[in-house]
C-alpha atoms as a PDB file:
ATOM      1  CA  UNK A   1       0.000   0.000   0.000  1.00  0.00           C
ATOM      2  CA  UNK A   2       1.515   3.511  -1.095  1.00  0.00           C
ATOM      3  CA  UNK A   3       1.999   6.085   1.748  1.00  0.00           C
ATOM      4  CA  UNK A   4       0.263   9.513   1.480  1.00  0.00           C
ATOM      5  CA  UNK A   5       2.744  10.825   4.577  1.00  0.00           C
ATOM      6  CA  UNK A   6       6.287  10.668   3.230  1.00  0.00           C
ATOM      7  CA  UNK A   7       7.340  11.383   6.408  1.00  0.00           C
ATOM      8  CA  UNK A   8       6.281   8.253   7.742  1.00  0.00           C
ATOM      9  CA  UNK A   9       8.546   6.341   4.852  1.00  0.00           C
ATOM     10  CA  UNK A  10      11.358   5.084   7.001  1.00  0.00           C
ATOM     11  CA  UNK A  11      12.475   1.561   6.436  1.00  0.00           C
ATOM     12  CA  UNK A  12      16.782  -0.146   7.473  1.00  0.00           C
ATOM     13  CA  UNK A  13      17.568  -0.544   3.973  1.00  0.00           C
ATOM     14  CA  UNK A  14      15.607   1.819   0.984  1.00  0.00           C
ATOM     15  CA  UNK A  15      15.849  -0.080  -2.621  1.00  0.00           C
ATOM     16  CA  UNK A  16      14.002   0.087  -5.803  1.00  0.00           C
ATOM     17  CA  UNK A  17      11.332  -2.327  -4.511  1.00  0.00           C
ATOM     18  CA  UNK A  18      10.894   0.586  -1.537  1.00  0.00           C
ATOM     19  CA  UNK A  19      10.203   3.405  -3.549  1.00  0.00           C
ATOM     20  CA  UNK A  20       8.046   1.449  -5.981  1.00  0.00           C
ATOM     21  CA  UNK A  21       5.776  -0.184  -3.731  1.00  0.00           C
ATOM     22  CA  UNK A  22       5.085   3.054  -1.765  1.00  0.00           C
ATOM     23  CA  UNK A  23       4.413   5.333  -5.206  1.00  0.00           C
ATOM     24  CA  UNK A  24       1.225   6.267  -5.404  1.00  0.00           C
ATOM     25  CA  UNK A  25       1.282   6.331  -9.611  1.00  0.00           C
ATOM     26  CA  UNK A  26       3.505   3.346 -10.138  1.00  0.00           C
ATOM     27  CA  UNK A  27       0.375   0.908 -11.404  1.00  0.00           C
ATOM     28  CA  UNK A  28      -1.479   4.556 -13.087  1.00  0.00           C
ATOM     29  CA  UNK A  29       2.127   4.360 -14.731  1.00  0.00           C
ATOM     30  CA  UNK A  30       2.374   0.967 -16.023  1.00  0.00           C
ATOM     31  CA  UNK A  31      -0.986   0.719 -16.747  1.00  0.00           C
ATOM     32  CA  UNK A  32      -1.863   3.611 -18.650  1.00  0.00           C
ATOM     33  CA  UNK A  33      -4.352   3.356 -21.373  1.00  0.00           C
ATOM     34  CA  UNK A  34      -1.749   4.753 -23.407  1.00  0.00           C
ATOM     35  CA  UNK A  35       0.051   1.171 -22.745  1.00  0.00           C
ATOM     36  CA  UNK A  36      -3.158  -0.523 -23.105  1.00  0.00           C
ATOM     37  CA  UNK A  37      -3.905   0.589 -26.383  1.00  0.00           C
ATOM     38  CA  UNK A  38      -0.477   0.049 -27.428  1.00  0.00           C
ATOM     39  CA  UNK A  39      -0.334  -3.894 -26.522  1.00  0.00           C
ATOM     40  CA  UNK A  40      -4.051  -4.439 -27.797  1.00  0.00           C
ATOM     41  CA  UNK A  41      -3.150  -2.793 -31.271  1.00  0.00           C
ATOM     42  CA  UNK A  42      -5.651   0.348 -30.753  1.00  0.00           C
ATOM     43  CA  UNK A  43      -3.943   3.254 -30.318  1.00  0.00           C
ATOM     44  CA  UNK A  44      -3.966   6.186 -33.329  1.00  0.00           C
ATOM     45  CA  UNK A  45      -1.152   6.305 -35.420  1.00  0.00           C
ATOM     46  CA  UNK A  46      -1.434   9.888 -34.562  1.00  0.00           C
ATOM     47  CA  UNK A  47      -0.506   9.218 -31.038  1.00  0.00           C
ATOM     48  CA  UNK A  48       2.357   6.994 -31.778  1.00  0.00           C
ATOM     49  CA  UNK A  49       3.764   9.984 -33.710  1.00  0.00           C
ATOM     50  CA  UNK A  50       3.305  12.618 -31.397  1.00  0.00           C
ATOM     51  CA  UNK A  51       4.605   9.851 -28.993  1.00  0.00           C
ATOM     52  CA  UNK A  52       7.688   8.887 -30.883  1.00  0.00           C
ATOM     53  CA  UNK A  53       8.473  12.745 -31.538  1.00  0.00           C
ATOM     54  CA  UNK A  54       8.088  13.726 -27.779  1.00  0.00           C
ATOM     55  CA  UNK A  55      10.721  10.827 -26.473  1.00  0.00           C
ATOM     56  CA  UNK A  56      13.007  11.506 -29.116  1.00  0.00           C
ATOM     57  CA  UNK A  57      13.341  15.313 -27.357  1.00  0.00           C
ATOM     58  CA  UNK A  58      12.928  13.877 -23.984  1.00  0.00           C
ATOM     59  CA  UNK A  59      15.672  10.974 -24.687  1.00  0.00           C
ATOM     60  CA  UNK A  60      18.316  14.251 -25.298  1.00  0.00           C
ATOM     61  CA  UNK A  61      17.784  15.779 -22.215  1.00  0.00           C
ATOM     62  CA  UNK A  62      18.029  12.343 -20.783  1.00  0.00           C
ATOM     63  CA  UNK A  63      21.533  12.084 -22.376  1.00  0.00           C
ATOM     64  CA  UNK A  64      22.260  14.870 -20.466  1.00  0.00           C
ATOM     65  CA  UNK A  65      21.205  14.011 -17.143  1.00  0.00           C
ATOM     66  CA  UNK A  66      23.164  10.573 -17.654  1.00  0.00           C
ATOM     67  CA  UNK A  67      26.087  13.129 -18.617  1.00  0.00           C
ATOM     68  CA  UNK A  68      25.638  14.487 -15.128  1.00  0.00           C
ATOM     69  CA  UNK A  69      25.641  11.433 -13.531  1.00  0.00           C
ATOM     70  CA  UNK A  70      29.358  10.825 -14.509  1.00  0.00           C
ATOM     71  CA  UNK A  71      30.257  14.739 -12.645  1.00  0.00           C
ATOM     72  CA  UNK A  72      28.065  13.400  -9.712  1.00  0.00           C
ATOM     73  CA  UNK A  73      29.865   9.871  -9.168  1.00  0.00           C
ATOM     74  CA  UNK A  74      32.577   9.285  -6.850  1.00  0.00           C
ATOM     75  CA  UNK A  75      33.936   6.271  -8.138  1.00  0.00           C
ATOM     76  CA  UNK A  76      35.122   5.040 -11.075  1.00  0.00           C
ATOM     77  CA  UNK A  77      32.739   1.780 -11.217  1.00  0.00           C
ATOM     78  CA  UNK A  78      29.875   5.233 -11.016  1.00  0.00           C
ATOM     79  CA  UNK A  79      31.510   7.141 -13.820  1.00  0.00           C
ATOM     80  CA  UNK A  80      31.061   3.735 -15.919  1.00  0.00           C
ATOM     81  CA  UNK A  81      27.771   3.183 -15.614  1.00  0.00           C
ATOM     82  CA  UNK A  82      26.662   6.663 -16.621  1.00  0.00           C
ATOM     83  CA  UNK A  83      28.904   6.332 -19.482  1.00  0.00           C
ATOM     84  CA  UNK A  84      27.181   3.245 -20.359  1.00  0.00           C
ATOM     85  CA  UNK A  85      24.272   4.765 -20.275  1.00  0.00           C
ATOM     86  CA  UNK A  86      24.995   7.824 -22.458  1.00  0.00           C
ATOM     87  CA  UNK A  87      26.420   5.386 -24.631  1.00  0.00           C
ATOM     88  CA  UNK A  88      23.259   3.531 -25.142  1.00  0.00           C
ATOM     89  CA  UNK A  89      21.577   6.714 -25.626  1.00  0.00           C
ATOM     90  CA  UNK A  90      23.208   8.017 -28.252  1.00  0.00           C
ATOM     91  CA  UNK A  91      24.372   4.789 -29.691  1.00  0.00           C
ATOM     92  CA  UNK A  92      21.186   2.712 -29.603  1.00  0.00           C
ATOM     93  CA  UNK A  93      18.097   4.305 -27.924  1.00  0.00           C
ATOM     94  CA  UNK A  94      18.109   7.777 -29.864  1.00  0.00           C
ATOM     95  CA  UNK A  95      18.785   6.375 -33.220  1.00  0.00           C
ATOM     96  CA  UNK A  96      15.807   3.347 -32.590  1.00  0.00           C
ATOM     97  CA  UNK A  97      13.291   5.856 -31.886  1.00  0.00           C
ATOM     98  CA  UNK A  98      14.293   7.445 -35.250  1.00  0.00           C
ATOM     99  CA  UNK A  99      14.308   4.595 -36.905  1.00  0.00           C
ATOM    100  CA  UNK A 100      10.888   4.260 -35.644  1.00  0.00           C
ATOM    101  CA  UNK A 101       9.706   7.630 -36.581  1.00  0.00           C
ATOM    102  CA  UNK A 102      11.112   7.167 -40.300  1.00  0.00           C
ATOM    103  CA  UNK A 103       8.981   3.948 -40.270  1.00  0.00           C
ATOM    104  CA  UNK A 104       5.804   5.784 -39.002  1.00  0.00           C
ATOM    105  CA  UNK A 105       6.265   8.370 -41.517  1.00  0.00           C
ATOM    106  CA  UNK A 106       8.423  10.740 -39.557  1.00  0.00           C
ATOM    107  CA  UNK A 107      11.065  12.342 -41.501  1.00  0.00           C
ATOM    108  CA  UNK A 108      14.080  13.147 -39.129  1.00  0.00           C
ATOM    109  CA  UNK A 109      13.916  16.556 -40.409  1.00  0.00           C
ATOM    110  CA  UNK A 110      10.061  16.586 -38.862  1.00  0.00           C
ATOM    111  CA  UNK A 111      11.279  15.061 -35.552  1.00  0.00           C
ATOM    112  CA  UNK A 112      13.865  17.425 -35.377  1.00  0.00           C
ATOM    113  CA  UNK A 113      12.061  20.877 -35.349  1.00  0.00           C
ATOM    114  CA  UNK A 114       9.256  19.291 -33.437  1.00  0.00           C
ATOM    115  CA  UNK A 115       8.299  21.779 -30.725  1.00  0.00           C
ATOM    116  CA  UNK A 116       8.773  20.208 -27.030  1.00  0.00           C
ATOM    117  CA  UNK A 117       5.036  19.573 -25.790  1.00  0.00           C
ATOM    118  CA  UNK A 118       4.627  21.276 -22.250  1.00  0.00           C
ATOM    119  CA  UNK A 119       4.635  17.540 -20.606  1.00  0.00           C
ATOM    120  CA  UNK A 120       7.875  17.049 -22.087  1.00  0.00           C
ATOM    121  CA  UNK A 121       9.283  20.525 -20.822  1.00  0.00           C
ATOM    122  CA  UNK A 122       8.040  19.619 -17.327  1.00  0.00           C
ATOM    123  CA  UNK A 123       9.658  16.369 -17.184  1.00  0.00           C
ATOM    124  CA  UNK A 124      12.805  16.740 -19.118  1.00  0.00           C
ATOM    125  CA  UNK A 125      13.553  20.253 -16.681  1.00  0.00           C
ATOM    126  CA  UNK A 126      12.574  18.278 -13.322  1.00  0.00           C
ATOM    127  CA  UNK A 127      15.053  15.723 -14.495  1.00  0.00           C
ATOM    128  CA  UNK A 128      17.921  18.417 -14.793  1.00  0.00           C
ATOM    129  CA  UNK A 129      17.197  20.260 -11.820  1.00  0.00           C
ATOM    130  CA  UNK A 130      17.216  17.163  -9.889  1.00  0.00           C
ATOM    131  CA  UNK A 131      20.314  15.910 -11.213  1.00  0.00           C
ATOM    132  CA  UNK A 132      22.146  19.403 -11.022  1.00  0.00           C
ATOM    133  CA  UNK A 133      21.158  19.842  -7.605  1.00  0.00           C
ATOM    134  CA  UNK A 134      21.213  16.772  -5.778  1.00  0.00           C
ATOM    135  CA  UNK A 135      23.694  13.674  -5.389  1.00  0.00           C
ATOM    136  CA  UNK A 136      23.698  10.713  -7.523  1.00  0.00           C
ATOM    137  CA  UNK A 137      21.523   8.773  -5.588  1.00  0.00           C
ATOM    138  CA  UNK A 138      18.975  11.883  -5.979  1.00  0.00           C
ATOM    139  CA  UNK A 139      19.526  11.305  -9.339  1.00  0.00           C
ATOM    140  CA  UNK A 140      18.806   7.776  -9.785  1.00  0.00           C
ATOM    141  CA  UNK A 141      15.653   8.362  -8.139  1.00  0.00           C
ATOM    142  CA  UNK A 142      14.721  10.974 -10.292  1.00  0.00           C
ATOM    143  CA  UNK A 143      15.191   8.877 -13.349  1.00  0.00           C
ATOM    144  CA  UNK A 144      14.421   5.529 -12.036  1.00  0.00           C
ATOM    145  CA  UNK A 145      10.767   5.560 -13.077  1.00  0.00           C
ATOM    146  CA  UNK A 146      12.214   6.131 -16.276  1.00  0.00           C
ATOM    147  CA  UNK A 147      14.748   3.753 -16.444  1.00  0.00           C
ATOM    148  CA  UNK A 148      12.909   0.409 -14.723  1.00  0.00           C
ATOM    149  CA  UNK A 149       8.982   1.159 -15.970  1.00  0.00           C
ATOM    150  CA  UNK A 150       9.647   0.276 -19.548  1.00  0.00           C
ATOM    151  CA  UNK A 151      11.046  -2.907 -18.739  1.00  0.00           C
ATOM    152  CA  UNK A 152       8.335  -4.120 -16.597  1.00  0.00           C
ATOM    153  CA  UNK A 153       6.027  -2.646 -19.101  1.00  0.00           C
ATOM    154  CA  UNK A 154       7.371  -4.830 -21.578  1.00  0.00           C
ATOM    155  CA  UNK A 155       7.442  -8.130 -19.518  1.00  0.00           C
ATOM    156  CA  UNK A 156       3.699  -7.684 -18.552  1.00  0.00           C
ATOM    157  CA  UNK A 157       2.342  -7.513 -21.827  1.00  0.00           C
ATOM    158  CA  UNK A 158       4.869 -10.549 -23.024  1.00  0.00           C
ATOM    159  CA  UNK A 159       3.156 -11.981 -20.217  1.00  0.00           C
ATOM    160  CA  UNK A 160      -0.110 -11.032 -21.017  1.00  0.00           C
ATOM    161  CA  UNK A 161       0.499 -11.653 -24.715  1.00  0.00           C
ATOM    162  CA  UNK A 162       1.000 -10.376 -27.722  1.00  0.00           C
ATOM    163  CA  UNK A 163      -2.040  -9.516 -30.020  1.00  0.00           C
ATOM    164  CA  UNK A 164      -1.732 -10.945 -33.699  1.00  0.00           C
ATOM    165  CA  UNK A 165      -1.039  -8.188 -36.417  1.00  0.00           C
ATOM    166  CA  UNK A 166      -0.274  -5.395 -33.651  1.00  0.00           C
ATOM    167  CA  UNK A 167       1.346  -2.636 -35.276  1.00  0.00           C
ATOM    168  CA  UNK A 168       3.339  -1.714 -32.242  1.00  0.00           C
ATOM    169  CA  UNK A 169       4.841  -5.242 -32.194  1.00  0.00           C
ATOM    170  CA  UNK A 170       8.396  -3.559 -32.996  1.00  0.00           C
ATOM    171  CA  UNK A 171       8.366  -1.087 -29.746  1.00  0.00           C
ATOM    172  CA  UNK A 172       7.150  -4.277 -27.960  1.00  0.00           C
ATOM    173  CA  UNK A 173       9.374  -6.589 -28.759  1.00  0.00           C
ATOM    174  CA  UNK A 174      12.500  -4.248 -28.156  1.00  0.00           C
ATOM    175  CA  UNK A 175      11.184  -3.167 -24.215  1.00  0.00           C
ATOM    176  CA  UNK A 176       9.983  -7.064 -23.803  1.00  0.00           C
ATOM    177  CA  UNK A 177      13.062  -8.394 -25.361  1.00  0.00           C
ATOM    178  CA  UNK A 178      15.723 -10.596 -22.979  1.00  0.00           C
ATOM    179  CA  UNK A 179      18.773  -8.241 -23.959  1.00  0.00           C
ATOM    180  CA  UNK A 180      16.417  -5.458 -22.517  1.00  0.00           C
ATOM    181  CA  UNK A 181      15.344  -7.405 -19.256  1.00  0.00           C
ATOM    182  CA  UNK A 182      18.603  -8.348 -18.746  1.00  0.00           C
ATOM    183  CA  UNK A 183      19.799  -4.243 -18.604  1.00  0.00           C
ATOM    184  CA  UNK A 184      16.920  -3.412 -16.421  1.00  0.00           C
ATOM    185  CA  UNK A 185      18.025  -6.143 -14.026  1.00  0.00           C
ATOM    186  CA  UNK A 186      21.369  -4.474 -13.991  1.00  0.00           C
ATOM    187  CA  UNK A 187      19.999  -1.235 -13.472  1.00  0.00           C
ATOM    188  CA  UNK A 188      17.954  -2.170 -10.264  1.00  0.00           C
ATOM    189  CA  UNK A 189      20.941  -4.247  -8.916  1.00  0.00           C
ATOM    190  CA  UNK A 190      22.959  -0.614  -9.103  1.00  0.00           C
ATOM    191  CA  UNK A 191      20.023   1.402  -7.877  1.00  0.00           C
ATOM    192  CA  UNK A 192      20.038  -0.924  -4.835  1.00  0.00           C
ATOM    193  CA  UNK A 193      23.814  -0.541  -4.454  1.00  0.00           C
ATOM    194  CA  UNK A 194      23.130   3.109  -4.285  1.00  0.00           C
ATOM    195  CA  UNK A 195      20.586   3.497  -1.837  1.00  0.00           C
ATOM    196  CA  UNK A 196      22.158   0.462   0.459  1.00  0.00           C
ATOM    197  CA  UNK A 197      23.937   3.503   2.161  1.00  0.00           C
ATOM    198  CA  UNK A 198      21.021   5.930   2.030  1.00  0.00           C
ATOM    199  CA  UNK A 199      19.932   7.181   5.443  1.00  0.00           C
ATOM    200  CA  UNK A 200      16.414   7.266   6.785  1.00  0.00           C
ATOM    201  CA  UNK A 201      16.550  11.127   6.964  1.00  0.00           C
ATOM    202  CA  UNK A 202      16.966  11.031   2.935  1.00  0.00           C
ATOM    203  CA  UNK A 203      14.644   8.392   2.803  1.00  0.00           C
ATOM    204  CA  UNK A 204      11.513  11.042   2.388  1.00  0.00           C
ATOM    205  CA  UNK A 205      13.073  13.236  -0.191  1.00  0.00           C
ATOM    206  CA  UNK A 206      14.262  10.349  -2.766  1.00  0.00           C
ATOM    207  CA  UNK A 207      10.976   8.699  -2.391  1.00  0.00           C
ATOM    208  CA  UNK A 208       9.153  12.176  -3.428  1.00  0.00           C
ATOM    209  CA  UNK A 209      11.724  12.845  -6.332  1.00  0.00           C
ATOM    210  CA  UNK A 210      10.873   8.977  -7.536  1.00  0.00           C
ATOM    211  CA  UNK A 211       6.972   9.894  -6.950  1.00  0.00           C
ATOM    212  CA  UNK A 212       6.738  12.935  -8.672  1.00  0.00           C
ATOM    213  CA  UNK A 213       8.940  11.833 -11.960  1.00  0.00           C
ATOM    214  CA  UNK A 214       6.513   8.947 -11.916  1.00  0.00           C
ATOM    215  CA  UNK A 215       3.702  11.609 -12.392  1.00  0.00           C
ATOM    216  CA  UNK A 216       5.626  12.841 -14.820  1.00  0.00           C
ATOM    217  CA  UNK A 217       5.569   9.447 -16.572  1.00  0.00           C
ATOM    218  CA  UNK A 218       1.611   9.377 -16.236  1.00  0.00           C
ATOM    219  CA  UNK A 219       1.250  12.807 -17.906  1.00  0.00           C
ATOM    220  CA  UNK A 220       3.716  12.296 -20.939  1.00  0.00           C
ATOM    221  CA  UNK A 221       1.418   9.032 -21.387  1.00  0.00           C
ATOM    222  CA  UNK A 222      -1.485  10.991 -21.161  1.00  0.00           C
ATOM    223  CA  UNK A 223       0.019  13.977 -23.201  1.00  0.00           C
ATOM    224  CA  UNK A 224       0.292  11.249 -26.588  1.00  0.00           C
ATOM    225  CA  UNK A 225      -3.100  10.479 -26.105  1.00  0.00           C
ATOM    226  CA  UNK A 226      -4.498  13.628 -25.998  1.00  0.00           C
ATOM    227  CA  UNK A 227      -2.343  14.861 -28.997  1.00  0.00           C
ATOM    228  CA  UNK A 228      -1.237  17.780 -26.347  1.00  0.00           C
END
């Protein structure tokens, strides 16, 4: 059950598991009727566009908050992780979702000089300002909504399964895909190494920075579907 009161979050050792279970918008999150529509085949084209544009601007910023995750870390093992992940972002993730847009009738051109949407400005700018003004474990649980939802989005509808002739099969398949559960499990394993040390007076503040970028994750949902 999630807690209203973060104040009364206080538990010996705070982990992924922690702040998900007491968010009040993890399951609003993951279950979105964005997501819904997505594994049953439904949703407009139109919102798979606007969609597709939107991440492709949020997935820069999120290069850059990875990019500050390197100044943040103390250690060397830190500084490699965050490279890794800028590395998959500008090596992999950026140029799927264009690859995506091209084959939903996207030019890059288009994508490019899309304006931000004002979900996208919210979220990408919370993410900076937390990871500019916090430590790296205030970091991490800015972007951890981010950076474990999509991978348990992806094993509940494999687990669900998959709708014959879904047009959305490809984004599935890469977010439901073993190589992509395997990274997620690595990312939770370091998130848990990270907050092993955290404190139960810091406890309250990382679980509001997770909360509210999970919100954040609800509205850019909601933001595709309402073509805003």
């Amino acid at each position: 059950m999630a807690f209203s009161d973060l104040s009364l979050i206080k538990v010996s050792i705070m982990d992924f598991q922690t702040l998900r279970d007491n968010c009040p918008t993890w399951q609003d999150y993951i279950h979105h009727e964005f997501v819904n529509q997505v594994a049953a085949g439904t949703l407009s084209k139109q919102s798979f566009q606007h969609y597709l544009k939107q991440d492709y601007l949020y997935l820069l910023h999120y290069t850059r908050v990875m990019a500050l995750s390197v100044y943040k870390s103390d250690t060397l093992a830190q500084m490699r992780v965050g490279q890794a992940g800028i590395n998959a972002m500008l090596d992999l993730e950026i140029g799927m979702y264009l690859e995506f847009c091209q084959q939903w009738d996207l030019s890059i051109k288009e994508v490019e000089n899309t304006a931000e949407s004002a979900a996208t400005i919210a979220y990408t700018r919370y993410l900076l300002d937390a990871a500019m003004s916090g430590s790296l474990v205030e970091l991490y649980a800015a972007i951890a909504p981010c950076l474990m939802g999509y991978g348990e989005i992806g094993q509940r509808i494999k687990t669900e399964g998959f709708v014959d002739n879904n047009p959305y099969q490809p984004w599935i398949d890469v977010f439901a895909s073993e190589e992509f559960q395997k990274v997620t499990a690595q990312n939770k394993a370091f998130i848990n190494q990270l907050f092993a040390d955290v404190s139960p007076a810091q406890q309250p503040k990382l679980q509001k920075l997770f909360n509210t970028a999970s919100r954040m994750e609800v509205n850019f949902w909601q933001m595709a579907l309402d073509l805003s």
